[in-house]
Amino acid sequence: MSLPSSDQEKHQLSIAENTDLRHEQIKQQFGLDLADISAHAPSLRGRKLTAAVAFVAGTGFTLFGYDQGVMSSLLTGNQFEASFPEVIVEPSHPDHATLQSFTIAIYEVGCLFGALSNLWVGDKLGRRKTIVVGGCIMIVGAILQTSAFSFVHLIFARIFTGYGNGLITSTVPTYHAELSPSAKRGRMIMMEGTLIVVGVTIAFFVNWSSAQWRVPIALQLVFEIIMVTCIGFLPESPRWLVKRGRNAEAMAVISAMEDKPPTDSEVQRTYHGIREAVAVETSSQGSLRELTTGGRSQNFRRTVIAVVFMMMQQLTGINLVTLWTIVFQRLGLSDVNARIASAANGAEYVLASIAAYYAIDYIGRRQLMLFGATGQCIVMLLLAILGYINNTPAQIVSVVLLFGFNTFFAFGWLGLAWLYCAEIAGLRTRAPTNALSTASNWTFNFVVVMVVGPAFNNISWRTYIVFAALNAAIVPVVYFFFPETGGRSLEDLDVVFALAYITGEDPVKVSLRKDVPLAGSQEADEILGVIPGVQYHSSGMPSMPSSSFHQ
């Protein structure tokens, strides 16, 4: 039933007044115009936006896994050996074992330099452009690898491709974390770990086929082209936009992420929390020196945690399992059976990582890390014992245990490493911190890949004891030094570290408290040293309500 004309006019006037009121509220509180925000609204919103970001990030990490696994399985293929006799290991050329390891490991050197270059280009280009640049470099690198006819050509191409992958792997987790709601962030980025394994598994199955070696290498172009093309349809990270003063665009992206209007209180709190994080650190010049600062931001502590985390991920010994079909051959399997076992290992690895996807937001980051490291230590000890026994039953059990190692790693260290390092860093230092942590990952990836082959040749089963000891050492490091990051927004973690600094408490203990104020609240402003209006509090420590500190 339609309203009388006079009532319709009153209703329309009421809507116009409410719209004007919302315009005025946004303008007074944040200095933004609703029309300007609407002009920057992304084409995708809510679940569709989250799914699109996950698809692009997932493609990047499937590419990462595929590129990691493809070469290790090609090395022993007849066609590859015919093209590159330098990798054939035989008694007359014992040094070729080192060249074989070098062919795999040199890729990590390129990744290392790519990740380190993100220290300078990451915040200048933004998340999206950095991913596009890395993808384009990988496309050229893949073409160079596919067309290689000499060993030197192949090595150069792998370094070049690795450089692009270093840019991507040091940026994608940050981009994904900054465009994910806090309630879903853990599961979204854990999915990246699953897709790394999917990529490795695809590589094993492709390499096991009869395809000429150039075909598996060229296949990575599919992932690269999809990633570079699709990211052009996605928005930039709202955190980076605020840092660049593009506030209306940032508000529009947050509104799209939450699928709520800019006038919604949750959208405004998230935006205000990001502005807080930027305001706290505006007293510095944004240089790399910020990585060494303490105070409320605790940047140095957070950077060290991220770098050590990625180092420990590689020192667990995971590449001993996933990159070395030769390990199964050492356990008595034929070449064909070793390839089948490697592919099956990868398939089981995928299933375990999917289970971790559902556990991450219910169990917590620290518990999964401790569970994984403890299980990995036990598996490595058992492998050492069985290696000492070295009979057929022991070899069969060892194969099963390698599957078990993958399961523990998938729960505690696979996707969680990329998630945790993206979470732990503050906004202003997130790009350089992730660059350094990713560089740490690639450095120790290179070390492990280069060491595993010679280690088995020289100390045999005792190699497992080394990795058992390393996993045992990881447990107390995580327990005493790694704060819990689950269940909080990225800006909430700034409040956790600032509160720990002001009260003199251990950040680990503060991270486990339930009474830490949420970013964007008045209490959080005071803890961070800013006042309403998101302005830096240049004077000393602000006075704080006693309730902010009670245990």
Coordinates of C-alpha atoms in Angstrom, one line a residue:
M1 CA 0.0 0.0 0.0
S2 CA 1.5 3.4 -1.0
L3 CA 1.9 6.3 1.4
P4 CA 0.0 9.5 0.9
S5 CA 2.0 12.1 -1.0
S6 CA 2.7 14.2 2.1
D7 CA 4.0 11.1 4.0
Q8 CA 6.2 10.1 1.0
E9 CA 7.7 13.5 1.0
K10 CA 8.4 13.3 4.7
H11 CA 10.0 9.8 4.2
Q12 CA 12.2 11.0 1.4
L13 CA 13.2 14.0 3.5
S14 CA 14.1 11.7 6.4
I15 CA 16.3 9.5 4.1
A16 CA 18.0 12.6 2.8
E17 CA 18.6 13.9 6.3
N18 CA 20.1 10.6 7.5
T19 CA 22.3 10.5 4.4
D20 CA 23.5 14.0 5.1
L21 CA 24.1 13.0 8.7
R22 CA 26.2 10.1 7.7
H23 CA 28.2 12.3 5.3
E24 CA 28.8 14.8 8.1
Q25 CA 29.8 12.0 10.6
I26 CA 32.4 10.5 8.2
K27 CA 33.7 14.0 7.3
Q28 CA 34.0 15.2 10.9
Q29 CA 35.5 12.0 12.3
F30 CA 37.9 11.0 9.5
G31 CA 37.9 13.9 7.1
L32 CA 36.5 11.7 4.3
D33 CA 33.7 12.3 1.8
L34 CA 31.2 9.4 1.2
A35 CA 31.1 10.2 -2.5
D36 CA 34.9 9.9 -2.7
I37 CA 34.8 6.6 -0.8
S38 CA 32.1 5.3 -3.2
A39 CA 34.1 6.3 -6.2
H40 CA 36.9 3.9 -5.0
A41 CA 34.7 1.0 -4.1
P42 CA 36.0 -2.3 -5.4
S43 CA 33.9 -4.3 -7.8
L44 CA 33.9 -7.3 -5.5
R45 CA 32.7 -7.4 -1.9
G46 CA 32.5 -9.7 1.1
R47 CA 32.9 -13.4 0.4
K48 CA 33.5 -12.8 -3.3
L49 CA 36.4 -10.5 -2.6
T50 CA 37.8 -12.9 0.1
A51 CA 37.5 -15.8 -2.4
A52 CA 39.2 -13.8 -5.2
V53 CA 42.1 -12.7 -3.0
A54 CA 42.5 -16.3 -1.8
F55 CA 42.5 -17.6 -5.4
V56 CA 45.3 -15.2 -6.5
A57 CA 47.3 -15.8 -3.3
G58 CA 46.8 -19.5 -3.7
T59 CA 47.9 -19.5 -7.3
G60 CA 51.1 -17.7 -6.2
F61 CA 51.8 -20.4 -3.6
T62 CA 50.9 -23.3 -5.9
L63 CA 53.4 -21.8 -8.3
F64 CA 55.9 -21.7 -5.4
G65 CA 55.4 -25.4 -4.6
Y66 CA 55.5 -26.5 -8.2
D67 CA 58.7 -24.6 -8.9
Q68 CA 60.2 -26.1 -5.8
G69 CA 59.3 -29.7 -6.7
V70 CA 59.7 -29.8 -10.4
M71 CA 63.5 -29.8 -10.7
S72 CA 64.3 -32.3 -7.9
S73 CA 62.3 -35.0 -9.8
L74 CA 63.6 -34.1 -13.2
L75 CA 67.3 -34.5 -12.2
T76 CA 67.4 -38.3 -12.6
G77 CA 65.3 -38.4 -15.8
N78 CA 67.1 -39.8 -18.9
Q79 CA 66.2 -36.9 -21.2
F80 CA 67.3 -34.3 -18.7
E81 CA 70.6 -36.2 -18.1
A82 CA 71.1 -36.3 -21.9
S83 CA 70.8 -32.5 -22.1
F84 CA 72.8 -31.8 -18.9
P85 CA 75.4 -34.6 -18.3
E86 CA 76.8 -32.4 -15.5
V87 CA 74.1 -33.8 -13.1
I88 CA 74.8 -37.5 -13.8
V89 CA 76.3 -39.0 -10.6
E90 CA 78.8 -41.8 -11.3
P91 CA 82.0 -43.2 -9.8
S92 CA 84.1 -41.4 -12.5
H93 CA 82.6 -38.0 -11.6
P94 CA 81.8 -38.0 -7.8
D95 CA 81.8 -34.2 -7.8
H96 CA 78.5 -34.4 -9.9
A97 CA 76.6 -35.1 -6.7
T98 CA 77.5 -31.6 -5.6
L99 CA 76.4 -30.2 -9.0
Q100 CA 73.1 -32.1 -8.7
S101 CA 72.5 -30.4 -5.3
F102 CA 73.6 -27.1 -6.7
T103 CA 71.1 -27.3 -9.6
I104 CA 68.3 -27.5 -7.1
A105 CA 69.7 -25.1 -4.4
I106 CA 70.8 -22.3 -6.8
Y107 CA 67.1 -21.5 -7.2
E108 CA 67.0 -20.6 -3.5
V109 CA 69.8 -18.1 -4.0
G110 CA 67.7 -16.2 -6.6
C111 CA 64.8 -16.3 -4.2
L112 CA 67.0 -14.9 -1.4
F113 CA 68.0 -11.9 -3.5
G114 CA 64.4 -11.4 -4.6
A115 CA 63.2 -11.4 -1.0
L116 CA 66.0 -9.0 0.1
S117 CA 65.2 -6.6 -2.7
N118 CA 61.7 -6.3 -1.2
L119 CA 63.3 -4.4 1.6
W120 CA 63.5 -1.4 -0.7
V121 CA 60.8 -1.9 -3.4
G122 CA 58.0 -3.5 -1.4
D123 CA 56.6 -0.4 0.3
K124 CA 57.4 1.8 -2.7
L125 CA 55.5 -0.3 -5.3
G126 CA 52.7 -1.6 -3.0
R127 CA 51.6 -5.2 -2.6
R128 CA 49.9 -5.6 -6.0
K129 CA 52.6 -4.1 -8.2
T130 CA 55.3 -6.1 -6.4
I131 CA 53.5 -9.3 -7.1
V132 CA 53.0 -8.3 -10.8
V133 CA 56.7 -7.5 -11.1
G134 CA 57.7 -10.8 -9.5
G135 CA 55.3 -12.7 -11.8
C136 CA 56.6 -11.1 -14.9
I137 CA 60.2 -11.9 -13.9
M138 CA 59.1 -15.5 -13.4
I139 CA 57.4 -15.7 -16.8
V140 CA 60.7 -14.6 -18.4
G141 CA 62.7 -17.0 -16.2
A142 CA 60.4 -20.0 -17.1
I143 CA 60.9 -19.3 -20.8
L144 CA 64.7 -19.1 -20.2
Q145 CA 64.6 -22.5 -18.3
T146 CA 62.5 -24.2 -21.0
S147 CA 64.8 -23.0 -23.8
A148 CA 68.1 -24.0 -21.9
F149 CA 70.6 -26.0 -23.9
S150 CA 73.6 -25.6 -21.7
F151 CA 74.2 -26.1 -18.0
V152 CA 75.3 -22.4 -17.5
H153 CA 72.1 -21.3 -19.3
L154 CA 70.0 -23.4 -17.0
I155 CA 71.7 -22.2 -13.8
F156 CA 71.3 -18.5 -14.9
A157 CA 67.6 -19.1 -15.7
R158 CA 67.0 -20.7 -12.3
I159 CA 68.6 -17.8 -10.5
F160 CA 66.5 -15.3 -12.5
T161 CA 63.3 -17.2 -11.9
G162 CA 64.1 -17.5 -8.2
Y163 CA 64.5 -13.7 -8.0
G164 CA 60.9 -13.3 -9.1
N165 CA 59.7 -16.0 -6.7
G166 CA 61.5 -14.2 -3.9
L167 CA 59.5 -11.1 -4.6
I168 CA 56.2 -13.0 -4.7
T169 CA 56.7 -15.2 -1.6
S170 CA 57.8 -12.2 0.5
T171 CA 54.7 -10.2 -0.6
V172 CA 51.7 -12.6 -1.1
P173 CA 51.3 -13.6 2.6
T174 CA 51.4 -9.9 3.7
Y175 CA 48.9 -9.0 1.0
H176 CA 46.6 -11.9 1.9
A177 CA 46.8 -11.2 5.6
E178 CA 46.0 -7.5 5.1
L179 CA 42.9 -8.3 3.0
S180 CA 41.5 -11.0 5.3
P181 CA 39.1 -10.4 8.2
S182 CA 40.8 -11.4 11.5
A183 CA 38.3 -14.2 12.1
K184 CA 39.2 -15.9 8.8
R185 CA 42.8 -14.9 8.4
G186 CA 44.3 -18.0 9.9
R187 CA 42.4 -20.4 7.7
M188 CA 42.9 -18.3 4.6
I189 CA 46.7 -18.2 4.9
M190 CA 47.0 -21.8 6.0
M191 CA 45.4 -22.6 2.7
E192 CA 48.5 -21.2 1.1
G193 CA 50.5 -23.9 2.8
T194 CA 48.2 -26.5 1.4
L195 CA 48.6 -25.1 -2.1
I196 CA 52.4 -25.2 -1.8
V197 CA 52.1 -28.9 -1.3
V198 CA 49.6 -29.2 -4.1
G199 CA 52.2 -27.5 -6.4
V200 CA 54.9 -29.9 -5.2
T201 CA 52.6 -32.9 -5.7
I202 CA 51.6 -31.8 -9.2
A203 CA 55.3 -31.5 -10.0
F204 CA 55.9 -35.1 -8.8
F205 CA 53.1 -36.5 -10.9
V206 CA 54.0 -34.5 -14.0
N207 CA 57.6 -35.5 -13.8
W208 CA 56.7 -39.2 -13.3
S209 CA 54.9 -39.1 -16.7
S210 CA 56.7 -39.5 -20.0
A211 CA 56.6 -35.8 -20.8
Q212 CA 59.8 -34.3 -22.1
W213 CA 61.6 -32.4 -19.4
R214 CA 60.9 -29.0 -21.0
V215 CA 57.1 -29.5 -20.8
P216 CA 57.0 -29.8 -16.9
I217 CA 59.2 -26.7 -16.6
A218 CA 57.0 -24.7 -19.1
L219 CA 53.8 -25.7 -17.2
Q220 CA 54.6 -23.1 -14.5
L221 CA 53.7 -20.4 -17.1
V222 CA 50.1 -21.3 -16.6
F223 CA 50.2 -20.4 -12.9
E224 CA 52.2 -17.2 -13.5
I225 CA 49.9 -15.9 -16.2
I226 CA 46.8 -16.5 -14.1
M227 CA 48.3 -14.7 -11.1
V228 CA 49.5 -11.7 -13.0
T229 CA 46.3 -11.3 -14.9
C230 CA 43.8 -11.8 -12.0
I231 CA 45.5 -9.5 -9.5
G232 CA 44.7 -6.6 -11.7
F233 CA 41.0 -7.0 -10.7
L234 CA 41.8 -6.9 -7.0
P235 CA 42.1 -3.9 -4.7
E236 CA 45.4 -2.8 -3.0
S237 CA 45.9 -3.5 0.7
P238 CA 44.1 -0.9 2.9
R239 CA 47.1 -0.9 5.3
W240 CA 49.4 0.2 2.5
L241 CA 46.8 2.7 1.2
V242 CA 46.6 4.4 4.6
K243 CA 50.4 4.6 4.7
R244 CA 50.3 6.4 1.4
G245 CA 47.6 8.8 2.5
R246 CA 45.0 7.3 0.2
N247 CA 42.4 7.2 3.0
A248 CA 39.2 7.3 1.0
E249 CA 40.4 4.3 -1.0
A250 CA 41.4 2.5 2.1
M251 CA 38.0 3.0 3.7
A252 CA 36.3 1.7 0.5
V253 CA 38.4 -1.5 0.6
I254 CA 37.7 -2.1 4.3
S255 CA 34.0 -1.6 3.7
A256 CA 34.2 -4.1 0.8
M257 CA 36.2 -6.6 2.9
E258 CA 33.6 -6.5 5.7
D259 CA 30.7 -6.1 3.2
K260 CA 29.3 -3.3 5.3
P261 CA 28.8 0.4 4.6
P262 CA 31.5 2.9 5.6
T263 CA 29.2 4.2 8.4
D264 CA 29.2 0.8 10.1
S265 CA 31.0 0.9 13.5
E266 CA 33.1 -2.2 12.8
V267 CA 34.4 -0.7 9.5
Q268 CA 35.2 2.5 11.3
R269 CA 37.0 0.8 14.1
T270 CA 39.1 -1.2 11.7
Y271 CA 40.0 1.9 9.8
H272 CA 40.7 3.8 13.0
G273 CA 43.0 1.0 14.2
I274 CA 45.0 1.2 11.0
R275 CA 45.3 4.9 11.3
E276 CA 46.4 4.4 14.9
A277 CA 49.2 2.1 13.7
V278 CA 50.4 4.6 11.2
A279 CA 50.2 7.5 13.6
V280 CA 52.2 5.7 16.2
E281 CA 55.2 5.4 13.9
T282 CA 55.0 8.7 12.0
S283 CA 57.7 10.1 14.1
S284 CA 60.3 8.0 12.2
Q285 CA 61.2 8.3 8.5
G286 CA 60.2 4.8 7.4
S287 CA 63.8 3.7 6.9
L288 CA 65.2 0.3 7.5
R289 CA 66.5 1.5 10.9
E290 CA 63.0 1.1 12.2
L291 CA 63.6 -2.6 12.2
T292 CA 66.0 -2.1 15.0
T293 CA 63.8 0.0 17.3
G294 CA 62.2 -1.0 20.5
G295 CA 59.8 1.1 22.6
R296 CA 56.0 0.5 22.2
S297 CA 56.4 -0.8 18.7
Q298 CA 58.9 -3.5 19.6
N299 CA 59.9 -3.7 16.0
F300 CA 63.3 -5.4 16.6
R301 CA 61.8 -8.1 18.8
R302 CA 59.1 -8.8 16.2
T303 CA 61.5 -8.8 13.3
V304 CA 63.8 -11.3 15.1
I305 CA 60.9 -13.6 15.9
A306 CA 59.9 -13.6 12.2
V307 CA 63.4 -14.3 10.9
V308 CA 64.0 -17.0 13.5
F309 CA 60.7 -18.6 12.8
M310 CA 61.5 -19.0 9.1
M311 CA 65.0 -20.3 9.9
M312 CA 63.5 -23.0 12.2
Q313 CA 60.9 -24.0 9.6
Q314 CA 63.7 -25.1 7.3
L315 CA 65.9 -26.6 10.1
T316 CA 63.1 -29.0 10.9
G317 CA 64.3 -31.1 8.0
I318 CA 61.3 -30.8 5.8
N319 CA 63.3 -30.6 2.6
L320 CA 64.9 -33.9 3.4
V321 CA 61.5 -35.4 2.8
T322 CA 59.8 -33.3 0.1
L323 CA 62.7 -32.5 -2.2
W324 CA 64.7 -35.7 -2.2
T325 CA 63.3 -38.8 -4.0
I326 CA 66.7 -40.2 -3.3
V327 CA 65.8 -40.6 0.4
F328 CA 63.3 -43.3 -0.6
Q329 CA 65.9 -44.9 -2.8
R330 CA 68.2 -45.0 0.2
L331 CA 65.5 -46.9 2.0
G332 CA 65.7 -49.6 -0.5
L333 CA 63.0 -48.5 -3.1
S334 CA 63.6 -48.8 -6.8
D335 CA 63.7 -45.6 -8.9
V336 CA 60.1 -46.0 -10.1
N337 CA 58.8 -47.0 -6.6
A338 CA 60.7 -44.1 -5.1
R339 CA 58.9 -41.7 -7.4
I340 CA 55.6 -43.3 -6.6
A341 CA 56.3 -43.0 -2.9
S342 CA 57.3 -39.3 -3.3
A343 CA 54.0 -38.6 -5.2
A344 CA 52.0 -40.5 -2.6
N345 CA 53.8 -38.7 0.1
G346 CA 52.8 -35.4 -1.5
A347 CA 49.1 -36.5 -1.7
E348 CA 49.1 -37.4 2.0
Y349 CA 50.8 -34.1 2.7
V350 CA 47.9 -32.2 1.1
L351 CA 45.3 -34.1 3.2
A352 CA 47.2 -33.3 6.4
S353 CA 47.5 -29.6 5.5
I354 CA 43.7 -29.5 4.8
A355 CA 43.1 -30.8 8.4
A356 CA 45.5 -28.1 9.7
Y357 CA 43.3 -25.5 7.8
Y358 CA 40.4 -26.4 10.1
A359 CA 42.5 -26.5 13.3
I360 CA 44.3 -23.2 13.1
D361 CA 41.6 -20.9 14.4
Y362 CA 40.4 -23.3 17.1
I363 CA 43.6 -24.5 18.7
G364 CA 45.9 -21.5 18.3
R365 CA 49.3 -20.8 16.7
R366 CA 51.6 -21.7 19.6
Q367 CA 50.0 -25.1 20.4
L368 CA 50.2 -26.2 16.7
M369 CA 53.9 -25.1 16.6
L370 CA 54.7 -27.1 19.7
F371 CA 52.7 -30.1 18.6
G372 CA 54.5 -30.1 15.2
A373 CA 58.0 -29.7 16.5
T374 CA 57.6 -32.4 19.2
G375 CA 56.2 -34.9 16.7
Q376 CA 58.9 -34.1 14.1
C377 CA 61.6 -34.7 16.8
I378 CA 60.1 -38.1 17.7
V379 CA 59.9 -39.2 14.0
M380 CA 63.5 -38.2 13.4
L381 CA 64.7 -40.2 16.4
L382 CA 62.8 -43.2 15.2
L383 CA 64.3 -42.9 11.7
A384 CA 67.8 -42.8 13.2
I385 CA 67.1 -46.0 15.2
L386 CA 65.7 -47.8 12.2
G387 CA 68.5 -46.5 10.0
Y388 CA 71.0 -48.1 12.5
I389 CA 69.1 -51.4 12.3
N390 CA 68.9 -51.2 8.5
N391 CA 67.0 -54.3 7.5
T392 CA 63.9 -54.7 5.2
P393 CA 61.2 -54.3 7.9
A394 CA 63.1 -51.2 9.3
Q395 CA 63.1 -49.7 5.8
I396 CA 59.4 -50.2 5.4
V397 CA 58.6 -48.6 8.7
S398 CA 60.9 -45.7 7.8
V399 CA 58.9 -45.0 4.6
V400 CA 55.7 -44.9 6.8
L401 CA 57.4 -42.5 9.3
L402 CA 58.3 -40.1 6.5
F403 CA 54.6 -39.8 5.8
G404 CA 54.1 -39.1 9.5
F405 CA 56.7 -36.4 9.5
N406 CA 54.8 -34.6 6.8
T407 CA 51.7 -34.8 8.9
F408 CA 53.3 -33.1 11.9
F409 CA 54.9 -30.5 9.7
A410 CA 51.6 -29.7 7.9
F411 CA 49.9 -29.0 11.2
G412 CA 52.7 -27.0 12.9
W413 CA 55.0 -25.4 10.3
L414 CA 53.8 -25.4 6.7
G415 CA 51.3 -22.6 6.2
L416 CA 51.7 -21.4 9.8
A417 CA 55.1 -20.0 9.0
W418 CA 53.8 -17.7 6.3
L419 CA 50.8 -16.7 8.4
Y420 CA 52.7 -16.0 11.6
C421 CA 55.4 -13.8 10.0
A422 CA 52.7 -11.7 8.3
E423 CA 50.9 -11.3 11.6
I424 CA 53.7 -10.6 14.0
A425 CA 55.1 -7.5 12.2
G426 CA 53.8 -4.0 12.7
L427 CA 52.3 -2.1 9.8
R428 CA 55.1 0.2 9.0
T429 CA 57.7 -2.6 9.1
R430 CA 55.6 -5.4 7.7
A431 CA 57.0 -5.4 4.2
P432 CA 60.7 -5.3 5.2
T433 CA 60.1 -7.8 8.1
N434 CA 58.5 -10.2 5.7
A435 CA 61.4 -9.6 3.2
L436 CA 63.9 -10.5 5.9
S437 CA 62.0 -13.5 7.2
T438 CA 61.5 -14.9 3.6
A439 CA 65.2 -14.3 2.9
S440 CA 65.9 -16.3 6.1
N441 CA 63.6 -19.1 4.7
W442 CA 65.4 -19.2 1.4
T443 CA 68.9 -19.0 3.0
F444 CA 68.3 -22.1 5.2
N445 CA 66.4 -23.8 2.4
F446 CA 69.6 -23.5 0.4
V447 CA 71.8 -24.7 3.3
V448 CA 69.6 -27.8 3.9
V449 CA 69.3 -28.8 0.3
M450 CA 73.1 -28.5 -0.2
V451 CA 73.9 -30.4 3.0
V452 CA 71.4 -33.3 2.9
G453 CA 73.1 -35.2 0.1
P454 CA 76.7 -35.0 1.4
A455 CA 75.4 -35.7 4.9
F456 CA 73.8 -39.0 4.0
N457 CA 77.0 -39.9 2.0
N458 CA 79.2 -39.2 5.1
I459 CA 77.2 -39.9 8.2
S460 CA 74.3 -41.9 6.9
W461 CA 71.5 -42.5 9.4
R462 CA 73.1 -40.1 11.9
T463 CA 71.8 -37.3 9.7
Y464 CA 68.4 -37.9 11.3
I465 CA 69.9 -37.4 14.8
V466 CA 71.0 -33.9 13.7
F467 CA 67.4 -33.0 12.7
A468 CA 66.0 -34.6 15.8
A469 CA 68.2 -32.3 18.0
L470 CA 67.2 -29.3 16.0
N471 CA 63.5 -30.0 16.4
A472 CA 64.0 -30.6 20.1
A473 CA 65.6 -27.2 20.4
I474 CA 62.7 -25.5 18.6
V475 CA 60.2 -26.5 21.4
P476 CA 61.6 -24.2 24.2
V477 CA 62.2 -21.4 21.8
V478 CA 58.6 -21.3 20.7
Y479 CA 57.3 -21.8 24.3
F480 CA 59.3 -18.9 25.8
F481 CA 59.6 -16.4 23.0
F482 CA 56.7 -16.7 20.5
P483 CA 53.5 -14.8 21.4
E484 CA 50.0 -16.0 20.4
T485 CA 48.6 -14.1 17.4
G486 CA 45.4 -15.9 16.9
G487 CA 42.0 -14.3 17.4
R488 CA 43.3 -10.7 17.0
S489 CA 43.4 -8.2 14.2
L490 CA 46.8 -7.1 12.9
E491 CA 46.4 -3.8 14.7
D492 CA 45.4 -5.5 18.0
L493 CA 48.9 -7.1 18.0
D494 CA 50.5 -3.6 18.1
V495 CA 48.5 -3.0 21.3
V496 CA 49.7 -6.3 22.8
F497 CA 53.4 -5.4 22.3
A498 CA 52.9 -1.8 23.5
L499 CA 51.1 -2.9 26.6
A500 CA 53.9 -5.5 27.3
Y501 CA 56.5 -2.7 27.0
I502 CA 54.7 -0.2 29.2
T503 CA 53.9 -2.7 32.0
G504 CA 57.3 -4.6 31.7
E505 CA 55.5 -7.9 31.1
D506 CA 56.5 -10.7 28.8
P507 CA 54.8 -10.2 25.4
V508 CA 54.0 -14.0 25.4
K509 CA 52.0 -13.7 28.6
V510 CA 50.2 -10.5 27.4
S511 CA 49.3 -12.2 24.2
L512 CA 47.5 -14.9 26.2
R513 CA 45.4 -12.4 28.1
K514 CA 41.7 -11.8 27.3
D515 CA 41.5 -8.3 28.6
V516 CA 43.8 -6.5 26.1
P517 CA 41.9 -3.5 24.6
L518 CA 40.9 -3.7 20.9
A519 CA 42.7 -1.5 18.4
G520 CA 40.6 1.6 17.7
S521 CA 39.3 1.9 21.3
Q522 CA 40.2 4.8 23.6
E523 CA 42.2 2.5 25.9
A524 CA 44.2 1.3 22.9
D525 CA 44.9 4.9 21.8
E526 CA 46.4 5.6 25.3
I527 CA 48.4 2.4 25.3
L528 CA 49.8 3.2 21.8
G529 CA 50.6 6.8 22.8
V530 CA 48.1 8.5 20.4
I531 CA 45.1 10.7 21.2
P532 CA 41.7 10.7 19.6
G533 CA 41.9 12.0 16.1
V534 CA 44.8 9.6 15.4
Q535 CA 47.7 12.0 16.1
Y536 CA 51.0 10.9 17.5
H537 CA 51.5 11.6 21.2
S538 CA 55.0 13.1 21.1
S539 CA 55.3 13.6 24.9
G540 CA 56.2 10.8 27.3
M541 CA 54.0 8.0 28.4
P542 CA 50.4 9.0 28.6
S543 CA 48.4 8.7 31.8
M544 CA 46.4 5.5 31.6
P545 CA 43.4 4.1 33.5
S546 CA 44.4 1.6 36.0
S547 CA 42.0 -0.9 34.4
S548 CA 44.3 -1.0 31.4
F549 CA 47.0 -2.8 33.4
H550 CA 45.2 -5.1 35.8
Q551 CA 46.1 -8.8 35.4

